[in-house]
PDB file of C-alpha atoms in Angstrom:
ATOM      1  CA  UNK A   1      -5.043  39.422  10.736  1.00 75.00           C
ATOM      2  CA  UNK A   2      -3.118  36.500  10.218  1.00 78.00           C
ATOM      3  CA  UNK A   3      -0.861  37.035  13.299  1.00 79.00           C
ATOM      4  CA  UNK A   4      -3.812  37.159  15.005  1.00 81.00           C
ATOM      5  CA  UNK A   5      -4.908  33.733  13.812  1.00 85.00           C
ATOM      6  CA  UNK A   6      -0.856  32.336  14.330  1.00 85.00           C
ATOM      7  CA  UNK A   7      -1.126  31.757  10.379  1.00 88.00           C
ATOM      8  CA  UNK A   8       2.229  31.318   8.652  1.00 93.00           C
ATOM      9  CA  UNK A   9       3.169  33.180   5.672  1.00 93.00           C
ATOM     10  CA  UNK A  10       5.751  33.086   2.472  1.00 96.00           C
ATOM     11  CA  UNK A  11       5.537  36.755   0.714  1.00 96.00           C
ATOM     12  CA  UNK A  12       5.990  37.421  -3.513  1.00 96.00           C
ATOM     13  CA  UNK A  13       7.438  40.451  -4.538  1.00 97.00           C
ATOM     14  CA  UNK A  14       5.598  41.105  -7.741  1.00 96.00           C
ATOM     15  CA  UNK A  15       6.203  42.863 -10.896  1.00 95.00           C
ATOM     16  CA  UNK A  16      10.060  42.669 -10.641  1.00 95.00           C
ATOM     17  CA  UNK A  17      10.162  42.892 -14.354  1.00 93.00           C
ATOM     18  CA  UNK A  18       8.626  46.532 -14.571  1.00 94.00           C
ATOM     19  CA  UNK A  19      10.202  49.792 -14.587  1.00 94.00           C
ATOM     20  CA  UNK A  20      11.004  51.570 -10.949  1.00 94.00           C
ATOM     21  CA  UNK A  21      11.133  47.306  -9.879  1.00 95.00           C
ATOM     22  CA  UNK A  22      13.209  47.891  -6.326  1.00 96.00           C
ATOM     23  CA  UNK A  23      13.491  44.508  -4.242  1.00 97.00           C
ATOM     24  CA  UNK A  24      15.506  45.929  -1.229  1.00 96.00           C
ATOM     25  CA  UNK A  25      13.056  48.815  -0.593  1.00 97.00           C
ATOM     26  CA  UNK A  26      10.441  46.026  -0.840  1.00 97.00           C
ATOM     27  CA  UNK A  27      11.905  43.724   1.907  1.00 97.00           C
ATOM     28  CA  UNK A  28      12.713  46.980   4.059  1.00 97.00           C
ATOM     29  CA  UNK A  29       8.864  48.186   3.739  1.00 96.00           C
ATOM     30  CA  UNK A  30       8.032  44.676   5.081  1.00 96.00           C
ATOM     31  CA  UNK A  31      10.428  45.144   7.923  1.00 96.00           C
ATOM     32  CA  UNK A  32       8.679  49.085   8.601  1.00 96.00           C
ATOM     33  CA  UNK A  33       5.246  48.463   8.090  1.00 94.00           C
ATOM     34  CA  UNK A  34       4.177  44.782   8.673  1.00 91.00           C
ATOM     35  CA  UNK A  35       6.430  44.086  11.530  1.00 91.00           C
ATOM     36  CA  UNK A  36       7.878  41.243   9.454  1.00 93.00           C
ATOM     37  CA  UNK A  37      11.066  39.397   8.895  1.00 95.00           C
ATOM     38  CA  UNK A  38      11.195  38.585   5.887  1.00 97.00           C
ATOM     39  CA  UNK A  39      13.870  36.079   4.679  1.00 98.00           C
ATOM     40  CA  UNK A  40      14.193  35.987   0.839  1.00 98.00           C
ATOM     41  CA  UNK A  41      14.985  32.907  -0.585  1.00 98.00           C
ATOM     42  CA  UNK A  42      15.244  34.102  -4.297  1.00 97.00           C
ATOM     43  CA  UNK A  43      16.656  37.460  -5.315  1.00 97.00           C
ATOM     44  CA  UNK A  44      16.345  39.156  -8.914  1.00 96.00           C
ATOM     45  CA  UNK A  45      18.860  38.598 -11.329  1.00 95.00           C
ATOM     46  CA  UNK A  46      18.414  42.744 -12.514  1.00 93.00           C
ATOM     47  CA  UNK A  47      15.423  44.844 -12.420  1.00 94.00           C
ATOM     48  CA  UNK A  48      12.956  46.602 -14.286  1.00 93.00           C
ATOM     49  CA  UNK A  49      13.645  46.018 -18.028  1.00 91.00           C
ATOM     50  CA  UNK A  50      17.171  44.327 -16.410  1.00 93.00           C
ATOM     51  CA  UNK A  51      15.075  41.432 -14.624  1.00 92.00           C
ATOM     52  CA  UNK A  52      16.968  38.172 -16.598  1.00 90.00           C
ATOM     53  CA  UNK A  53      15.133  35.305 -14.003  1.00 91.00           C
ATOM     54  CA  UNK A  54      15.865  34.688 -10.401  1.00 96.00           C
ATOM     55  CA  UNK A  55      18.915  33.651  -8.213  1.00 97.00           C
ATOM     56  CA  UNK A  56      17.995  30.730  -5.968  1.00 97.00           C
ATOM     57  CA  UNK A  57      19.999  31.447  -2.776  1.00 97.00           C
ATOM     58  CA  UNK A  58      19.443  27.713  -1.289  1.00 96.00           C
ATOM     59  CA  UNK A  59      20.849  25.933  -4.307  1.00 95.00           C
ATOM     60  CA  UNK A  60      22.978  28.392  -6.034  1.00 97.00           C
ATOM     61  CA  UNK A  61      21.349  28.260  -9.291  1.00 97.00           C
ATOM     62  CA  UNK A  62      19.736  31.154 -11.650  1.00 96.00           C
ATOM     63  CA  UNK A  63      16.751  30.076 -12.372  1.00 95.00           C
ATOM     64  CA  UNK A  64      15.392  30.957 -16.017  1.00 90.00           C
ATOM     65  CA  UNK A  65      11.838  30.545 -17.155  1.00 87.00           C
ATOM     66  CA  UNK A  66      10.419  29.919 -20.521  1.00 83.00           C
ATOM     67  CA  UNK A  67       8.009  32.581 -21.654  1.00 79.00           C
ATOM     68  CA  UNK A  68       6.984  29.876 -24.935  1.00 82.00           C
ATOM     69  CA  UNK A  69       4.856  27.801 -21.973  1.00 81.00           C
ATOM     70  CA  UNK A  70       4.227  30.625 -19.558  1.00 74.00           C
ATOM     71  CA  UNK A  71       7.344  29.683 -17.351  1.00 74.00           C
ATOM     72  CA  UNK A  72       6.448  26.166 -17.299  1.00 79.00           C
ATOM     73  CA  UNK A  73       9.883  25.144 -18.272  1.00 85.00           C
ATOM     74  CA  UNK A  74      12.651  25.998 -16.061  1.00 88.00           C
ATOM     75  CA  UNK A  75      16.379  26.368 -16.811  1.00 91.00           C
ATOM     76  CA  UNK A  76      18.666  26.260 -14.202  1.00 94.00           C
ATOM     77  CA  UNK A  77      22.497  26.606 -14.215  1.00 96.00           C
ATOM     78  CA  UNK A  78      25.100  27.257 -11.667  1.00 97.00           C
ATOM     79  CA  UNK A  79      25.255  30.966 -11.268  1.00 97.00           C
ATOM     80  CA  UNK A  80      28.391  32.753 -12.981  1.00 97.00           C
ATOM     81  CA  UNK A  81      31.102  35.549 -11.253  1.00 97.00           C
ATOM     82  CA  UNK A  82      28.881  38.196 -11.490  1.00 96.00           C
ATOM     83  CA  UNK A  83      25.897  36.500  -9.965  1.00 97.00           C
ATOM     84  CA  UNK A  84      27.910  35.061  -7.481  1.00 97.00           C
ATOM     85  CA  UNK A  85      29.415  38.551  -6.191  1.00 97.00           C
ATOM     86  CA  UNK A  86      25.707  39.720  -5.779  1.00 97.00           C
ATOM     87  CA  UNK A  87      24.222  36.752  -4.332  1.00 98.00           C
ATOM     88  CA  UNK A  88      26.552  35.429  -1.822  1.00 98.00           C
ATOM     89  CA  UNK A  89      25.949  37.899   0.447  1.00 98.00           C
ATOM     90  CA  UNK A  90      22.409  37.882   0.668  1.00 98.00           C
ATOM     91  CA  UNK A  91      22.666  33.705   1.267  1.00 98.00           C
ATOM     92  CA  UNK A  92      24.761  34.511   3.923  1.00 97.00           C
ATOM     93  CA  UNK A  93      22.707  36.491   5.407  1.00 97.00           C
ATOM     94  CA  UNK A  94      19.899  34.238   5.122  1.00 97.00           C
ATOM     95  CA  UNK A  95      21.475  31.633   6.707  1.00 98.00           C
ATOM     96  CA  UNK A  96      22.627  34.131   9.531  1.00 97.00           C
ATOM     97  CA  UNK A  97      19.073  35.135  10.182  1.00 97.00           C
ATOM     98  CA  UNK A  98      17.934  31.152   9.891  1.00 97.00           C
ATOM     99  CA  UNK A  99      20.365  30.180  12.418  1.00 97.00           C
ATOM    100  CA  UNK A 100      18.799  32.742  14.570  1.00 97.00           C
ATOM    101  CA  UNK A 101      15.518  31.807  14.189  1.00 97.00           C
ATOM    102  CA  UNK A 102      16.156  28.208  15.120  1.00 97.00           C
ATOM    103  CA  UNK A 103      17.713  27.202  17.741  1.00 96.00           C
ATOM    104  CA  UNK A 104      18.150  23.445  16.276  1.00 96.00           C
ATOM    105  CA  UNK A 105      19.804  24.911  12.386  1.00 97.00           C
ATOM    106  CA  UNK A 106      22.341  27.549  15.203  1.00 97.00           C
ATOM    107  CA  UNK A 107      24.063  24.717  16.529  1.00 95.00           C
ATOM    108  CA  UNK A 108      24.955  23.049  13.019  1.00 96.00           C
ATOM    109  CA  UNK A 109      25.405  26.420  11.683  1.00 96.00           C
ATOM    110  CA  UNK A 110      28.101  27.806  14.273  1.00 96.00           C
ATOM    111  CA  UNK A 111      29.949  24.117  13.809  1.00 95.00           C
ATOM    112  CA  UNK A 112      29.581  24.681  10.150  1.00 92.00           C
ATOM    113  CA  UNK A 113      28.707  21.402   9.088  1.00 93.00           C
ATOM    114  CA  UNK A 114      24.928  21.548   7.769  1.00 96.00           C
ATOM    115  CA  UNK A 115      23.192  20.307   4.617  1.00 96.00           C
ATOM    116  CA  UNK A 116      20.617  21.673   2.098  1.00 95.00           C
ATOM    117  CA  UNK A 117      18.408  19.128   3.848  1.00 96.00           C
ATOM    118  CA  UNK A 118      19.395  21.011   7.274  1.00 97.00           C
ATOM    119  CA  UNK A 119      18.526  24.571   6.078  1.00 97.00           C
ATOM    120  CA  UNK A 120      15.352  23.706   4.292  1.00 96.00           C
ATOM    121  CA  UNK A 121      13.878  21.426   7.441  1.00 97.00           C
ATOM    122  CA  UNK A 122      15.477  24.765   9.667  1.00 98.00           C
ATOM    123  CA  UNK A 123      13.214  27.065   7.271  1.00 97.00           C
ATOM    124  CA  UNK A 124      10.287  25.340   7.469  1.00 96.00           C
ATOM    125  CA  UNK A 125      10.398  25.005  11.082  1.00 97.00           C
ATOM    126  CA  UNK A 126      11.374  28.509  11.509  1.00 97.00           C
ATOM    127  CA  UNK A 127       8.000  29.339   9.258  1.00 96.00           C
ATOM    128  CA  UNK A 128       6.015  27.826  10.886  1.00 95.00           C
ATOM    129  CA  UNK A 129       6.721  29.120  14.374  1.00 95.00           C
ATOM    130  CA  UNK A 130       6.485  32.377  12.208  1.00 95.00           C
ATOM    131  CA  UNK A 131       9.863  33.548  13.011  1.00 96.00           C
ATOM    132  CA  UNK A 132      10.452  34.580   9.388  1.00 97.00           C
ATOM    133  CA  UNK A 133       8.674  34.996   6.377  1.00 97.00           C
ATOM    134  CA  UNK A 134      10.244  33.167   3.575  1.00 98.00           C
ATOM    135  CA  UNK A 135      10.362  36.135   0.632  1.00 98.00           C
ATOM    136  CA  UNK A 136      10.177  34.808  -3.716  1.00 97.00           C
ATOM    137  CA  UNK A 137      10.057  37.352  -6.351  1.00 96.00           C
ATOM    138  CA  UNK A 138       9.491  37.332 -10.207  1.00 94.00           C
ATOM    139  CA  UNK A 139       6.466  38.413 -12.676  1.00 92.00           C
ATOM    140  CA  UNK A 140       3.272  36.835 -11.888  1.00 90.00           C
ATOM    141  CA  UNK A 141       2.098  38.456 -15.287  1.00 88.00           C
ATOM    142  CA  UNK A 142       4.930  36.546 -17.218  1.00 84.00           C
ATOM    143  CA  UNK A 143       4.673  33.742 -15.070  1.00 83.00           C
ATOM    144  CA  UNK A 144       8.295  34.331 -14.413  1.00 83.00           C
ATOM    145  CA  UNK A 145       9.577  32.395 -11.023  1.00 87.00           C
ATOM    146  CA  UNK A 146       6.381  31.112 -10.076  1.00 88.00           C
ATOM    147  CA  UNK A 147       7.216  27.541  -9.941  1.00 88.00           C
ATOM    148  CA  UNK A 148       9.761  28.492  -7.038  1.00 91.00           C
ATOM    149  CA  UNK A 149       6.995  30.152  -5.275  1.00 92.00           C
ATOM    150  CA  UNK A 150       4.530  27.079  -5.506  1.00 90.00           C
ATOM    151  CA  UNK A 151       6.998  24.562  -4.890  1.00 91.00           C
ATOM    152  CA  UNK A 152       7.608  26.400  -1.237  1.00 93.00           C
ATOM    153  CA  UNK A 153       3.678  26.525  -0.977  1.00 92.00           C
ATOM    154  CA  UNK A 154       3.900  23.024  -0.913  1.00 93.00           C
ATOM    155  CA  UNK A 155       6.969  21.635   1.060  1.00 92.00           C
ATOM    156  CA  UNK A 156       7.495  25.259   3.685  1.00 93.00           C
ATOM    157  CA  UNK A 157       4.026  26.007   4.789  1.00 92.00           C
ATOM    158  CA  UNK A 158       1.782  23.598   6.590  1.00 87.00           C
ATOM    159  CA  UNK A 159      -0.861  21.120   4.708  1.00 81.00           C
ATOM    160  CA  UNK A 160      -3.848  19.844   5.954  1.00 72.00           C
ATOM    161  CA  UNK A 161      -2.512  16.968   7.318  1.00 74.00           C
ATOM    162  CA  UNK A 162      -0.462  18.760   9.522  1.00 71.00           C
ATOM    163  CA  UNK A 163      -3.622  20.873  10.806  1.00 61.00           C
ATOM    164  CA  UNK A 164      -5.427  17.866  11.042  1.00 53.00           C
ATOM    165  CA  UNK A 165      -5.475  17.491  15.149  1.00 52.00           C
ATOM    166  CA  UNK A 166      -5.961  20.881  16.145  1.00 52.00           C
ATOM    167  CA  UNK A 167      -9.802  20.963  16.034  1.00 47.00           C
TER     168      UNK A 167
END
């Protein structure tokens, strides 16, 4: 229904903290059954009982919420070897799959000179033409990784203001 209405979307894979938790199948159901492209912009550091927080793939950071204030509280640090050797790939992919949703990001991309600034401004512009679906994940029961998912809310999808002249 929302293609129908030319709606733009950012998609939360829930419950990444619970046993039989499985992220890729997730993103690859989206692909199947809703015709989507979805473009994950946080992956899970583990799964099931494993989940330890988020890896942002923008900044590079794992991303660790405090359960004391529901997740209020966010710790992030650079992410280590391990994380690193997991999550590289999947930002490079992202930005792959950015570049070719906007034409604009593709050019500073292929001369490989591009800031956060440029991939986040690419993002939202490629959202909003609904070329991708930006993709969070976490525990909305522990509250785990929903600040990320907000904060995109907020500067990725379009406010009122921006609706404001299409009546």
């Amino acid at each position: 229904q929302s293609e129908s209405f030319g709606v733009p979307k950012i998609a939360f894979i829930n419950k990444m903290d619970r046993m039989g938790a499985d992220f890729a199948n997730v993103l690859e159901g989206m692909k199947k059954r809703l015709g989507a492209n979805p473009l994950p912009l946080t992956i899970p550091n583990g799964e099931g009982e494993a989940f330890d927080g988020v890896l942002d793939l923008l900044a590079r950071e794992h991303l660790d919420f405090d359960q004391a204030d529901q997740g209020r509280t966010v710790t992030r640090r650079p992410w280590n070897d391990a994380e690193a050797a997991v999550a590289e790939p999947w930002r490079e992919s992202l930005l792959e799959h950015l570049a070719e949703a906007d034409e604009p990001f593709l050019d500073l991309y292929l001369g490989g000179e591009y800031s956060l600034d440029d991939v986040r401004a690419a993002l939202r512009r490629a959202t909003l033409s609904r070329a991708v679906t930006p993709v969070f994940c976490g525990s909305a029961l522990t509250t785990e990784a929903i600040n990320p998912l907000l904060n995109a809310i907020v500067t990725i999808l379009p406010s009122a203001a921006d609706n404001a002249g299409e009546q």
